[in-house]
XYZ file of C-alpha atoms in Angstrom:
226
model
C -78.670 61.462 159.994
C -76.663 58.369 160.997
C -77.106 56.869 157.481
C -75.826 60.093 155.888
C -72.874 60.198 158.174
C -72.114 56.513 157.479
C -72.089 57.290 153.754
C -69.781 60.326 154.213
C -67.282 58.281 156.302
C -67.395 55.285 153.896
C -66.650 57.534 150.917
C -63.654 58.987 152.639
C -62.193 55.556 153.304
C -62.922 54.122 149.834
C -61.574 57.248 148.025
C -58.017 56.570 149.209
C -58.199 52.925 147.854
C -59.639 54.183 144.550
C -56.754 56.732 144.118
C -54.112 53.949 144.655
C -55.816 51.712 142.002
C -56.028 54.552 139.537
C -52.315 55.362 139.845
C -51.420 51.818 138.718
C -53.167 52.187 135.380
C -51.165 55.108 134.015
C -47.834 53.375 133.119
C -48.663 52.258 129.581
C -48.405 55.585 127.770
C -44.599 55.629 127.221
C -44.583 51.985 125.900
C -47.253 52.853 123.357
C -45.199 55.759 122.206
C -42.118 53.654 121.930
C -44.007 51.095 119.760
C -45.283 53.855 117.549
C -41.719 55.163 117.187
C -40.495 51.658 116.239
C -43.091 51.304 113.473
C -42.170 54.710 112.041
C -38.443 54.003 111.859
C -38.408 51.230 109.153
C -40.647 53.508 106.952
C -38.157 56.344 107.260
C -35.195 53.991 106.451
C -36.929 52.585 103.399
C -37.711 56.109 102.144
C -34.047 57.171 102.681
C -32.782 54.109 100.692
C -34.895 54.776 97.632
C -33.721 56.328 94.349
C -33.117 59.996 94.902
C -33.829 60.695 91.270
C -37.472 59.826 91.929
C -38.800 63.216 92.723
C -42.249 61.957 93.683
C -40.761 59.833 96.416
C -38.693 62.734 97.720
C -41.660 65.022 97.678
C -43.916 62.574 99.425
C -41.313 61.915 102.035
C -40.719 65.622 102.702
C -44.420 66.323 102.758
C -45.069 63.480 105.127
C -42.301 64.537 107.490
C -43.550 68.088 107.603
C -47.041 67.001 108.179
C -46.078 64.719 110.996
C -43.967 67.437 112.598
C -46.828 69.925 112.276
C -49.174 67.509 114.007
C -46.808 67.133 116.908
C -46.444 70.912 117.264
C -50.274 71.290 117.225
C -50.622 68.615 119.960
C -48.060 70.380 122.130
C -49.835 73.660 121.689
C -53.128 72.139 122.852
C -51.476 70.696 125.931
C -50.106 74.068 126.899
C -53.478 75.645 126.256
C -55.283 73.092 128.448
C -52.734 73.617 131.254
C -53.039 77.329 131.051
C -56.839 77.169 131.124
C -56.902 75.241 134.354
C -55.175 78.101 136.092
C -57.170 80.985 134.569
C -60.089 82.835 135.964
C -63.631 81.988 134.870
C -63.286 78.329 133.845
C -65.502 77.107 136.728
C -63.267 74.309 137.976
C -64.458 72.886 141.320
C -61.799 72.597 143.998
C -60.679 69.045 144.713
C -58.862 68.421 147.909
C -55.601 67.941 145.951
C -55.962 71.390 144.434
C -55.582 72.955 147.812
C -53.005 73.516 150.582
C -54.303 73.321 154.165
C -53.079 74.668 157.513
C -54.539 73.690 160.899
C -54.346 75.932 163.914
C -55.664 75.551 167.463
C -58.018 78.324 168.591
C -59.265 79.081 172.088
C -62.801 80.540 171.422
C -65.874 78.489 172.352
C -63.964 76.191 174.561
C -61.341 75.389 171.894
C -61.558 74.333 168.320
C -59.455 73.775 165.182
C -59.477 76.189 162.303
C -58.622 74.794 158.925
C -57.389 77.284 156.300
C -57.552 76.289 152.637
C -55.659 77.972 149.773
C -55.421 77.100 146.176
C -52.003 75.667 145.069
C -49.823 77.845 142.875
C -51.286 78.292 139.269
C -54.785 76.987 140.253
C -58.053 78.858 140.257
C -60.991 76.830 141.540
C -64.269 77.111 143.424
C -65.566 75.605 146.653
C -68.963 74.684 145.126
C -69.954 72.522 148.141
C -70.544 74.745 151.175
C -69.527 72.228 153.855
C -66.386 70.119 153.952
C -66.524 66.412 154.911
C -64.588 65.894 158.071
C -63.758 62.743 159.967
C -61.517 61.599 162.824
C -60.583 58.058 161.884
C -62.937 55.784 159.917
C -65.605 55.084 162.512
C -68.998 56.707 162.323
C -68.483 58.219 165.793
C -65.594 60.216 164.281
C -67.565 61.863 161.550
C -68.179 65.577 162.160
C -71.783 66.814 161.923
C -72.364 70.052 160.005
C -73.752 72.955 162.085
C -74.460 75.292 159.207
C -72.573 78.299 160.415
C -71.063 80.817 158.145
C -70.531 80.209 154.469
C -71.100 81.559 151.109
C -71.314 79.503 147.959
C -69.323 79.249 145.801
C -66.005 80.561 147.163
C -63.307 81.334 144.623
C -59.789 80.354 145.526
C -56.854 81.670 143.673
C -53.569 83.420 144.576
C -53.666 84.597 148.195
C -57.388 84.092 148.715
C -58.336 81.680 151.488
C -61.350 79.969 153.052
C -61.842 78.806 156.590
C -63.759 76.109 158.352
C -63.970 75.321 162.136
C -63.892 71.944 163.761
C -64.864 71.255 167.323
C -63.750 67.671 168.112
C -65.693 67.336 171.386
C -69.096 68.760 172.094
C -70.115 66.673 175.107
C -69.542 67.379 178.765
C -68.782 63.796 179.701
C -65.278 62.763 180.544
C -63.393 60.698 178.062
C -63.435 60.340 174.321
C -61.162 58.940 171.633
C -57.838 60.594 171.033
C -56.599 61.433 167.468
C -53.558 63.238 166.125
C -54.914 63.594 162.520
C -58.146 64.765 160.929
C -59.458 63.671 157.494
C -60.961 66.450 155.282
C -62.532 66.331 151.836
C -64.155 69.174 149.802
C -67.024 66.873 148.869
C -68.509 63.566 149.996
C -67.285 61.973 146.723
C -63.761 63.516 146.738
C -61.332 60.819 145.624
C -58.360 62.455 147.327
C -59.274 63.408 150.948
C -56.414 64.884 152.902
C -55.182 63.649 156.296
C -54.010 66.681 158.233
C -51.692 66.663 161.214
C -53.307 68.358 164.214
C -51.245 70.820 166.318
C -52.042 68.765 169.453
C -53.821 65.533 170.292
C -57.621 65.889 170.038
C -60.079 64.192 172.309
C -63.081 63.350 170.045
C -66.666 62.861 171.057
C -69.513 64.013 168.713
C -67.411 66.430 166.643
C -68.957 69.181 164.551
C -67.838 71.306 161.569
C -68.851 74.654 160.146
C -69.332 75.710 156.579
C -66.538 77.271 154.476
C -66.252 81.000 154.844
C -63.896 83.805 153.819
C -64.509 85.339 157.276
C -62.716 83.392 160.048
C -64.971 84.836 162.696
C -67.941 83.014 161.151
C -66.314 79.662 161.587
C -66.187 79.366 165.365
C -68.124 76.131 165.792
C -71.030 76.145 168.374
C -74.164 74.131 168.775
C -77.177 76.467 168.731
């Protein structure tokens, strides 16, 4: 169990580093487009400066321009289609953490716990394919929440006003003390590259935390150790 929890915690920490590195590699697109535009400009000028009486040249130029324009329109159409597909029902997209909006509330049942509510962002339809979220307080192994297997159906479809809940109990021991945290880290899978750090409504004292499965029924997500 400890080795599994270590892997879950390590993935959460490494994911944030991976996302930062990935963001730095996306800046070359506009320059390549600019270079392409520069290469096309001399060709257009040369064609314009040719003998207008040469009907073949005029025809070729006109045909080439229309073909190029048509290709651009087709590309734009595909982009719109892809964008629309990602927000439509039935495409089977798994929910990444960055597809969701989260809220955290403090609840009093079972000695007190935090309820996390997840909702798909506007325009997104996705599925919580993994039943149990990955939850951690800080990066130490002691802060990784153990799953207790309560509640849950799989998969859960999130779109529009549909929501899913999970419950987190930060302290399951009777001993005094523990480590205090003001945030909790949550991911939809162990390999999620974009775990979310959520502000807690109050300071949590953490000692052997636990977490429930996702469920559409909030009553099923009151975390207890059976």
